């Protein structure tokens, strides 16, 4: 096992990994950028080193500095967490050549899955179903011909993209030429690679992803699926494990395809195979994420498997200790990602100081966060402040517990998405489990979101009215007396009324 692990990440992600290190009695090392000096992950770690100034490219993305720190402190492994360098094949390669274990898959698996065109081709060759489409370089004329064959609407995607970046929907033939041109130039400027590909656009599909675990000895299993359809602008908002409403047969087939996809790249470690499930029940490979994901905790809750510890054990060369038939999912887990943003003002970022942070708890509740009372939510990084994971024996209980925990959760000083999550929890379409990737748009954004008067506000107005009445009553009481001089109650009441108008 490793002597010491450096965690090349920040916030909640770094805290999650450091907790696994602590349980395994492996010293954990944090790195921090200047504004993160007193961040929770720094306090939690056994050692911490400055990596650079605020911008990620000068700190959490500095491969050379991070490897230097690893050498200096004697870390023999690096865990990249999620985001930052977690899906950077060059970093995985550099770790290997520097004699430090990268806790994740091989550079080759990261690279081939990072190129979405190559991933599509690999999957097709392995017999995994992919969305009908074309990946070859085409001029406009040839592209138009192909698009007619595939059938409108189509999606134009960047080969180097992923996660929805640089993606365009084409619904009419007349848009094709400009969509291709736009997508190519966007792909060039965003990824430095103008390659694009075209797929038939699936409408109102669900995002279902299969969590896999593979070791260095050829064993590869799935540990169930998640539904991550509830998202806004490609940012996941609520995830659920297992995906609601799938037949046993469909579920089994998706699991099998997830395993087949991961085996095709000899996958090692924890990974996720994403599928789009359309309304007719057909599903297609979309992408593979070659890292541990934010939403891994709901799988941990339903399977009882600690996925981060699994990653570490696999990276250290241990064979998988669980067999496929031993993986049993119990109940339902939901995750709400709490962001520092105002759901009633178009989800505007709401950075600032968290003055009160009171976490929920109790049966079936897990809270993973990187913040605390007095924490300043920085502008520079991801606005997620906490993940609330609620588990129940069934979906109904998971929703009840999630609702209860969201109500217990108090965050003051900044706006958060907690009230939005509460709306989702009582939304009839969500309660039916009838979700797809357009859920938020259809159920909320198209209808407009307005704030409910909170108890606090009602209490404040009530107190003002009560104070006003009391003052008036007092003034009238005094007025009924004899005093008419300088202390005339009429004058006092008049002065008070004038003051109130300020
Ligand atoms: C699609 C699609 C429909 N048809 N591809 C968005 C993120 C990236 N992983 C791929 N995405 C999509 N690809 C075809 N051929 C719809 C989406 C999509 C989506 C996918 C998963 C979760 C949320 C989404 C929201 C909008 C669009």
Coordinates of C-alpha atoms and ligand atoms in Angstrom, one line a residue:
X1 CA 0.0 0.0 0.0
X2 CA 1.1 3.6 -0.5
X3 CA 3.2 5.4 2.1
X4 CA 1.7 8.8 1.4
X5 CA -0.9 10.2 -1.0
X6 CA -0.9 13.7 -2.4
X7 CA -4.4 15.0 -3.3
X8 CA -4.2 17.3 -6.3
X9 CA -7.5 19.0 -5.8
X10 CA -9.3 21.4 -3.5
X11 CA -12.5 21.8 -1.5
X12 CA -15.1 19.0 -1.2
X13 CA -13.3 16.7 -3.7
X14 CA -10.0 16.9 -1.8
X15 CA -11.8 16.4 1.6
X16 CA -13.5 13.3 0.3
X17 CA -10.2 11.7 -0.8
X18 CA -8.4 12.8 2.4
X19 CA -11.1 11.1 4.4
X20 CA -10.5 7.8 2.6
X21 CA -6.7 8.2 3.2
X22 CA -7.4 8.8 6.9
X23 CA -9.5 5.6 7.2
X24 CA -6.7 3.7 5.5
X25 CA -4.1 5.2 7.8
X26 CA -2.2 6.7 4.8
X27 CA -0.9 10.2 5.4
X28 CA -2.7 12.7 3.1
X29 CA -1.1 15.7 1.6
X30 CA -3.0 18.8 0.5
X31 CA -2.0 21.5 -2.0
X32 CA -3.6 24.9 -2.0
X33 CA -3.7 28.1 -4.1
X34 CA -3.3 31.5 -2.3
X35 CA -7.1 32.1 -1.7
X36 CA -7.5 28.5 -0.4
X37 CA -4.9 28.7 2.3
X38 CA -7.3 28.1 5.1
X39 CA -9.7 25.9 3.1
X40 CA -11.1 22.8 4.8
X41 CA -9.0 20.4 2.7
X42 CA -5.9 22.2 4.0
X43 CA -7.0 21.9 7.6
X44 CA -8.0 18.2 7.1
X45 CA -4.7 17.1 5.6
X46 CA -1.7 15.9 7.5
X47 CA 0.6 18.2 5.4
X48 CA -0.2 21.0 3.0
X49 CA 1.8 22.9 0.4
X50 CA 1.2 26.1 -1.5
X51 CA 1.0 25.4 -5.2
X52 CA 0.5 28.9 -6.7
X53 CA -1.8 31.9 -7.1
X54 CA -5.6 31.7 -7.6
X55 CA -6.0 31.0 -11.3
X56 CA -6.2 27.2 -11.7
X57 CA -3.7 27.2 -14.6
X58 CA -1.2 28.6 -12.2
X59 CA -2.0 26.3 -9.3
X60 CA -4.2 23.2 -9.4
X61 CA -3.3 22.6 -13.1
X62 CA 0.5 23.0 -12.6
X63 CA 1.7 19.5 -13.3
X64 CA 5.3 20.3 -12.8
X65 CA 4.8 22.0 -9.4
X66 CA 2.5 19.3 -8.2
X67 CA 5.0 16.6 -9.0
X68 CA 7.8 18.6 -7.3
X69 CA 5.7 18.8 -4.2
X70 CA 5.0 15.0 -4.3
X71 CA 8.7 14.3 -4.6
X72 CA 9.6 16.8 -1.8
X73 CA 7.1 15.4 0.7
X74 CA 7.7 11.7 -0.2
X75 CA 4.3 11.0 -1.6
X76 CA 4.3 7.8 -3.7
X77 CA 0.8 8.3 -5.2
X78 CA -1.3 11.2 -6.4
X79 CA -5.1 11.2 -6.4
X80 CA -6.5 13.9 -8.8
X81 CA -10.1 14.0 -7.4
X82 CA -12.6 15.3 -9.9
X83 CA -12.0 18.1 -12.3
X84 CA -8.6 19.8 -12.7
X85 CA -6.0 17.1 -13.8
X86 CA -8.3 14.1 -13.3
X87 CA -8.7 13.4 -17.0
X88 CA -5.4 14.7 -18.3
X89 CA -3.5 11.9 -20.0
X90 CA -0.3 13.9 -20.0
X91 CA -0.4 14.3 -16.2
X92 CA -1.1 10.5 -15.8
X93 CA 1.9 9.8 -18.0
X94 CA 4.1 12.4 -16.2
X95 CA 3.3 10.7 -12.9
X96 CA 4.3 7.3 -14.2
X97 CA 7.6 8.6 -15.6
X98 CA 8.3 10.4 -12.3
X99 CA 7.8 7.2 -10.4
X100 CA 4.6 8.3 -8.7
X101 CA 1.4 6.3 -9.0
X102 CA -1.5 8.2 -10.6
X103 CA -4.6 6.9 -8.9
X104 CA -6.8 6.4 -11.9
X105 CA -6.8 4.6 -15.2
X106 CA -3.9 4.3 -17.7
X107 CA -2.9 7.4 -19.7
X108 CA -4.0 5.5 -22.8
X109 CA -7.6 4.9 -21.5
X110 CA -7.9 8.6 -20.5
X111 CA -6.6 9.7 -23.9
X112 CA -8.8 7.4 -26.0
X113 CA -12.0 8.2 -24.1
X114 CA -11.1 12.0 -24.1
X115 CA -11.2 12.0 -27.9
X116 CA -14.9 11.6 -28.4
X117 CA -14.5 10.5 -32.0
X118 CA -12.0 7.8 -31.1
X119 CA -14.2 6.7 -28.2
X120 CA -17.2 6.3 -30.6
X121 CA -15.1 4.3 -33.0
X122 CA -13.7 2.1 -30.3
X123 CA -17.2 1.5 -28.9
X124 CA -18.6 0.7 -32.3
X125 CA -15.8 -1.8 -32.9
X126 CA -16.5 -3.4 -29.5
X127 CA -20.2 -3.8 -30.4
X128 CA -21.5 -1.2 -28.1
X129 CA -24.4 0.7 -29.6
X130 CA -23.6 4.3 -30.5
X131 CA -26.0 7.0 -31.7
X132 CA -26.3 6.8 -35.6
X133 CA -23.9 9.4 -37.0
X134 CA -20.7 10.2 -38.9
X135 CA -17.2 10.9 -37.6
X136 CA -15.3 11.3 -40.9
X137 CA -14.0 14.8 -42.0
X138 CA -16.7 16.1 -44.4
X139 CA -17.1 19.2 -46.5
X140 CA -20.4 21.0 -46.3
X141 CA -21.9 19.2 -49.3
X142 CA -21.0 15.8 -48.0
X143 CA -22.1 16.7 -44.5
X144 CA -25.5 17.8 -45.8
X145 CA -25.9 14.5 -47.7
X146 CA -25.0 12.5 -44.6
X147 CA -27.3 14.6 -42.4
X148 CA -30.2 13.8 -44.8
X149 CA -29.3 10.1 -44.4
X150 CA -29.2 10.3 -40.6
X151 CA -32.3 12.4 -40.4
X152 CA -32.9 15.7 -38.7
X153 CA -32.6 16.9 -36.0
X154 CA -28.9 16.3 -35.6
X155 CA -26.2 17.2 -33.0
X156 CA -22.9 18.7 -34.1
X157 CA -20.3 17.9 -31.5
X158 CA -16.6 18.7 -31.0
X159 CA -14.3 15.7 -31.0
X160 CA -12.3 17.2 -28.2
X161 CA -15.4 18.3 -26.3
X162 CA -17.6 16.5 -23.9
X163 CA -19.9 17.5 -21.2
X164 CA -22.0 19.5 -23.8
X165 CA -19.3 22.0 -24.6
X166 CA -19.2 23.1 -28.2
X167 CA -22.4 21.2 -29.1
X168 CA -25.0 22.4 -31.6
X169 CA -28.5 21.2 -32.4
X170 CA -29.6 21.4 -36.0
X171 CA -33.3 21.2 -36.6
X172 CA -33.5 22.5 -40.2
X173 CA -31.6 21.8 -43.3
X174 CA -30.9 25.6 -43.8
X175 CA -29.0 25.7 -40.6
X176 CA -26.5 23.0 -41.5
X177 CA -23.7 25.0 -43.2
X178 CA -23.6 27.7 -40.5
X179 CA -23.7 25.1 -37.7
X180 CA -20.8 23.2 -39.1
X181 CA -18.8 26.4 -39.6
X182 CA -19.7 27.7 -36.1
X183 CA -19.0 24.3 -34.4
X184 CA -15.6 24.0 -36.1
X185 CA -14.4 27.4 -35.1
X186 CA -15.8 27.0 -31.6
X187 CA -14.0 23.7 -31.2
X188 CA -10.8 25.2 -32.5
X189 CA -10.9 28.1 -30.0
X190 CA -12.2 26.1 -27.1
X191 CA -10.1 22.9 -27.5
X192 CA -7.4 23.8 -30.1
X193 CA -8.9 21.0 -32.2
X194 CA -11.4 21.8 -35.0
X195 CA -12.6 18.2 -35.5
X196 CA -16.3 17.7 -35.2
X197 CA -18.7 14.8 -35.6
X198 CA -22.4 14.5 -36.3
X199 CA -25.0 12.4 -34.5
X200 CA -28.7 12.0 -34.8
X201 CA -30.2 14.2 -32.0
X202 CA -32.2 12.2 -29.4
X203 CA -35.0 14.2 -28.0
X204 CA -36.1 14.2 -24.4
X205 CA -33.7 11.4 -23.6
X206 CA -32.5 10.4 -20.2
X207 CA -28.9 10.4 -19.0
X208 CA -28.1 7.1 -17.5
X209 CA -24.6 6.2 -16.4
X210 CA -23.1 3.0 -15.3
X211 CA -20.4 3.0 -12.6
X212 CA -17.7 0.5 -13.2
X213 CA -14.6 -0.8 -11.2
X214 CA -11.8 -2.6 -12.9
X215 CA -8.5 -3.9 -11.4
X216 CA -5.0 -4.5 -12.9
X217 CA -5.7 -8.2 -13.1
X218 CA -8.5 -8.2 -15.7
X219 CA -11.5 -8.2 -13.4
X220 CA -14.1 -5.6 -14.2
X221 CA -17.5 -5.2 -12.7
X222 CA -20.4 -2.7 -12.6
X223 CA -21.7 -1.3 -9.4
X224 CA -25.1 -0.1 -10.7
X225 CA -26.3 2.9 -12.6
X226 CA -27.4 6.4 -11.9
X227 CA -29.9 8.8 -13.5
X228 CA -28.3 12.2 -14.0
X229 CA -31.0 13.7 -16.3
X230 CA -31.8 16.6 -13.9
X231 CA -29.3 19.2 -15.1
X232 CA -29.2 22.8 -16.2
X233 CA -26.8 24.0 -18.9
X234 CA -24.9 20.7 -18.6
X235 CA -24.4 21.2 -14.9
X236 CA -25.9 18.3 -13.0
X237 CA -28.3 19.4 -10.3
X238 CA -29.9 16.1 -8.9
X239 CA -28.7 12.6 -9.4
X240 CA -30.4 9.3 -8.4
X241 CA -29.2 5.8 -7.8
X242 CA -30.7 3.5 -9.0
X243 CA -32.3 5.1 -12.1
X244 CA -36.1 5.2 -11.5
X245 CA -38.5 3.2 -13.6
X246 CA -36.2 0.9 -15.6
X247 CA -37.4 -2.6 -16.2
X248 CA -35.1 -5.3 -14.8
X249 CA -34.4 -6.3 -18.4
X250 CA -33.4 -2.8 -19.5
X251 CA -31.3 -2.3 -16.4
X252 CA -29.4 -5.5 -17.0
X253 CA -28.7 -4.7 -20.6
X254 CA -27.4 -1.2 -19.7
X255 CA -25.1 -2.7 -17.1
X256 CA -23.8 -5.2 -19.6
X257 CA -23.1 -2.5 -22.1
X258 CA -21.3 -0.4 -19.5
X259 CA -19.0 -3.4 -18.7
X260 CA -18.5 -4.1 -22.4
X261 CA -17.5 -0.5 -23.0
X262 CA -15.0 -0.3 -20.1
X263 CA -13.5 -3.7 -21.0
X264 CA -12.8 -2.4 -24.5
X265 CA -10.2 0.0 -23.1
X266 CA -9.0 -2.4 -20.4
X267 CA -10.3 0.0 -17.8
X268 CA -8.5 0.2 -14.5
X269 CA -10.0 2.0 -11.5
X270 CA -13.4 3.7 -11.1
X271 CA -15.1 5.0 -14.2
X272 CA -18.4 5.9 -15.6
X273 CA -20.0 5.0 -18.9
X274 CA -22.7 7.4 -20.0
X275 CA -25.7 6.5 -22.1
X276 CA -28.6 8.3 -23.5
X277 CA -31.9 6.4 -23.1
X278 CA -34.5 7.6 -25.5
X279 CA -38.3 7.5 -25.1
X280 CA -38.6 4.2 -27.1
X281 CA -36.3 2.5 -24.6
X282 CA -33.3 2.3 -26.9
X283 CA -30.0 3.4 -25.4
X284 CA -26.7 4.6 -26.9
X285 CA -23.2 5.1 -25.7
X286 CA -22.4 8.8 -25.2
X287 CA -19.1 9.2 -23.4
X288 CA -16.9 7.6 -20.8
X289 CA -15.7 9.6 -17.8
X290 CA -12.3 8.3 -16.7
X291 CA -12.4 9.7 -13.2
X292 CA -14.4 9.4 -9.9
X293 CA -17.4 11.7 -10.3
X294 CA -19.1 14.2 -8.0
X295 CA -22.2 11.9 -7.8
X296 CA -20.2 8.8 -6.8
X297 CA -21.6 9.1 -3.2
X298 CA -25.1 7.9 -4.2
X299 CA -23.6 4.7 -5.5
X300 CA -21.6 4.3 -2.3
X301 CA -24.8 4.7 -0.3
X302 CA -26.8 2.1 -2.2
X303 CA -24.0 -0.5 -2.7
X304 CA -22.1 0.0 0.5
X305 CA -18.8 0.2 -1.5
X306 CA -16.4 3.0 -0.7
X307 CA -15.4 3.9 -4.3
X308 CA -12.5 6.2 -3.3
X309 CA -10.9 3.5 -1.2
X310 CA -11.6 1.1 -4.1
X311 CA -9.6 3.4 -6.4
X312 CA -6.7 3.5 -4.0
X313 CA -6.6 -0.3 -3.5
X314 CA -6.8 -0.9 -7.2
X315 CA -4.0 1.6 -8.0
X316 CA -1.9 -0.2 -5.4
X317 CA -2.3 -3.4 -7.4
X318 CA -4.9 -5.2 -5.2
X319 CA -7.3 -7.5 -7.0
X320 CA -11.0 -6.6 -6.8
X321 CA -12.3 -8.1 -3.6
X322 CA -15.9 -8.2 -4.7
X323 CA -17.6 -10.3 -7.3
X324 CA -20.3 -9.1 -9.6
X325 CA -22.9 -11.3 -7.9
X326 CA -22.0 -9.8 -4.5
X327 CA -22.9 -6.3 -5.6
X328 CA -26.4 -5.7 -4.2
X329 CA -28.1 -2.3 -4.3
X330 CA -30.4 -1.4 -1.4
X331 CA -33.0 1.4 -1.4
X332 CA -32.7 4.6 -3.3
X333 CA -30.2 7.5 -2.9
X334 CA -30.6 11.1 -4.1
X335 CA -28.0 13.7 -4.4
X336 CA -28.7 17.5 -4.4
X337 CA -25.8 19.6 -5.5
X338 CA -26.1 22.9 -3.5
X339 CA -24.6 25.8 -5.5
X340 CA -23.8 29.3 -4.4
X341 CA -26.3 30.8 -6.9
X342 CA -29.7 32.5 -6.8
X343 CA -32.4 30.2 -8.3
X344 CA -34.8 33.2 -8.3
X345 CA -32.5 35.4 -10.3
X346 CA -31.7 33.2 -13.2
X347 CA -29.2 31.1 -11.1
X348 CA -26.8 34.1 -10.9
X349 CA -23.6 33.3 -9.0
X350 CA -23.8 34.4 -5.4
X351 CA -20.3 34.5 -4.0
X352 CA -19.5 36.0 -0.6
X353 CA -19.0 35.0 3.0
X354 CA -21.1 32.2 4.5
X355 CA -22.1 33.6 7.9
X356 CA -24.1 30.6 9.1
X357 CA -23.6 27.0 7.9
X358 CA -25.8 24.5 9.8
X359 CA -25.6 21.0 8.3
X360 CA -28.5 18.6 8.3
X361 CA -28.1 15.1 9.7
X362 CA -30.1 12.2 11.0
X363 CA -31.2 8.9 9.4
X364 CA -30.2 8.4 5.8
X365 CA -28.4 11.7 5.4
X366 CA -24.8 12.4 4.3
X367 CA -23.4 15.8 3.7
X368 CA -20.1 16.3 1.8
X369 CA -18.9 19.8 1.7
X370 CA -15.7 21.9 1.7
X371 CA -17.1 25.0 3.5
X372 CA -17.9 26.2 7.0
X373 CA -19.0 29.2 9.0
X374 CA -17.1 32.3 7.9
X375 CA -16.0 30.6 4.6
X376 CA -15.7 33.0 1.7
X377 CA -17.0 31.4 -1.5
X378 CA -14.4 32.4 -4.1
X379 CA -15.2 33.6 -7.5
X380 CA -12.4 31.6 -9.1
X381 CA -13.6 28.1 -8.7
X382 CA -16.7 25.9 -9.0
X383 CA -19.7 27.4 -7.1
X384 CA -20.7 24.0 -5.5
X385 CA -20.8 24.5 -1.7
X386 CA -22.2 21.1 -0.7
X387 CA -23.6 17.8 -1.7
X388 CA -26.6 16.5 0.2
X389 CA -27.1 12.7 -0.2
X390 CA -30.3 11.3 1.2
X391 CA -31.1 7.6 1.3
X392 CA -34.3 5.7 1.9
X393 CA -35.6 2.2 1.8
X394 CA -37.5 3.2 -1.3
X395 CA -37.9 6.3 -3.5
X396 CA -40.7 7.8 -1.5
X397 CA -38.6 7.7 1.7
X398 CA -35.5 9.0 -0.1
X399 CA -37.6 12.0 -1.2
X400 CA -39.1 12.5 2.3
X401 CA -35.6 12.4 3.9
X402 CA -34.1 14.7 1.2
X403 CA -36.9 17.2 1.8
X404 CA -36.5 17.1 5.6
X405 CA -32.7 17.5 5.3
X406 CA -33.0 20.4 2.8
X407 CA -35.3 22.1 5.4
X408 CA -32.8 21.5 8.2
X409 CA -30.0 22.9 6.1
X410 CA -29.3 26.6 6.9
X411 CA -26.9 28.6 4.9
X412 CA -26.8 32.4 5.4
X413 CA -24.7 35.1 3.9
X414 CA -25.0 33.9 0.3
X415 CA -27.9 32.7 -1.9
X416 CA -28.0 29.0 -2.6
X417 CA -30.0 26.5 -4.7
X418 CA -31.6 24.9 -1.6
X419 CA -35.1 26.4 -2.3
X420 CA -34.9 25.1 -5.8
X421 CA -34.2 21.6 -4.7
X422 CA -37.2 21.8 -2.3
X423 CA -39.4 22.7 -5.3
X424 CA -38.1 19.7 -7.3
X425 CA -38.8 17.4 -4.3
X426 CA -42.5 18.3 -4.5
X427 CA -42.8 18.5 -8.2
X428 CA -45.4 15.8 -9.4
X429 CA -43.4 14.9 -12.5
X430 CA -40.2 14.3 -10.4
X431 CA -42.2 12.3 -7.9
X432 CA -43.5 10.1 -10.7
X433 CA -39.8 9.5 -11.7
X434 CA -40.7 10.9 -15.2
X435 CA -37.4 12.8 -15.7
X436 CA -35.4 13.6 -18.8
X437 CA -32.7 16.1 -19.7
X438 CA -35.4 18.8 -20.4
X439 CA -36.9 18.4 -17.0
X440 CA -35.7 21.7 -15.4
X441 CA -36.5 23.7 -18.6
X442 CA -40.0 22.3 -18.9
X443 CA -41.1 22.2 -15.3
X444 CA -39.4 25.4 -14.0
X445 CA -37.7 27.8 -16.4
X446 CA -40.5 28.0 -19.0
X447 CA -43.0 28.7 -16.2
X448 CA -40.7 31.2 -14.3
X449 CA -39.4 30.7 -10.8
X450 CA -40.5 33.1 -8.1
X451 CA -39.6 33.2 -4.5
X452 CA -42.0 32.1 -1.8
X453 CA -42.3 34.4 1.1
X454 CA -40.2 32.7 3.7
X455 CA -41.2 32.3 7.4
X456 CA -38.4 34.8 8.3
X457 CA -39.9 37.5 6.1
X458 CA -43.4 36.9 7.3
X459 CA -42.1 37.1 10.9
X460 CA -40.3 40.4 10.1
X461 CA -43.4 42.1 8.6
X462 CA -45.5 40.8 11.5
X463 CA -43.1 42.3 14.0
X464 CA -43.1 45.7 12.3
X465 CA -46.9 45.8 12.2
X466 CA -47.0 44.8 15.9
X467 CA -44.5 47.5 16.8
X468 CA -46.4 50.1 14.9
X469 CA -49.7 49.2 16.6
X470 CA -48.1 49.2 20.0
X471 CA -46.7 52.7 19.4
X472 CA -50.0 54.0 18.2
X473 CA -51.8 52.6 21.1
X474 CA -49.3 54.2 23.5
X475 CA -49.7 57.5 21.7
X476 CA -53.5 57.4 21.9
X477 CA -53.3 56.4 25.6
X478 CA -51.1 59.4 26.3
X479 CA -53.3 61.7 24.2
X480 CA -56.2 60.8 26.3
X481 CA -54.3 62.3 29.3
X482 CA -53.9 66.0 30.1
X483 CA -50.4 66.6 29.0
X484 CA -50.3 69.1 26.0
X485 CA -46.8 70.7 26.4
X486 CA -43.4 69.7 24.9
X487 CA -44.2 66.0 25.5
X488 CA -47.5 66.1 23.7
X489 CA -48.2 62.5 22.6
X490 CA -49.4 64.0 19.3
X491 CA -46.0 65.4 18.7
X492 CA -44.3 62.2 19.7
X493 CA -46.5 60.1 17.4
X494 CA -45.9 62.6 14.6
X495 CA -42.1 62.4 15.1
X496 CA -42.2 58.6 15.2
X497 CA -44.3 58.5 12.0
X498 CA -41.8 60.9 10.3
X499 CA -38.9 58.7 11.4
X500 CA -40.6 55.6 10.1
X501 CA -40.7 57.1 6.7
X502 CA -36.9 57.3 6.5
Ligands
LIG1 C1 -26.6 14.3 -27.2 C2 -28.0 14.7 -27.0 C3 -28.9 14.3 -27.9 N1 -28.5 13.6 -29.0 N2 -26.3 13.6 -28.3 C4 -24.8 16.8 -23.6 C5 -23.6 16.5 -22.8 C6 -22.7 15.5 -23.6 N3 -22.2 14.5 -22.7 C7 -23.6 15.0 -24.6 N4 -24.9 15.7 -24.5 C8 -26.0 15.4 -25.3 N5 -25.7 14.7 -26.4 C9 -27.3 13.2 -29.1 N6 -26.9 12.6 -30.2 C10 -28.3 15.4 -25.8 C11 -27.3 15.8 -25.0 C12 -27.7 16.5 -23.8 C13 -27.6 16.0 -22.5 C14 -27.0 14.8 -22.3 C15 -26.9 14.3 -21.0 C16 -27.3 15.1 -19.9 C17 -27.9 16.3 -20.2 C18 -28.0 16.8 -21.5 C19 -28.6 18.0 -21.7 C20 -28.7 18.5 -23.0 C21 -28.3 17.8 -24.0

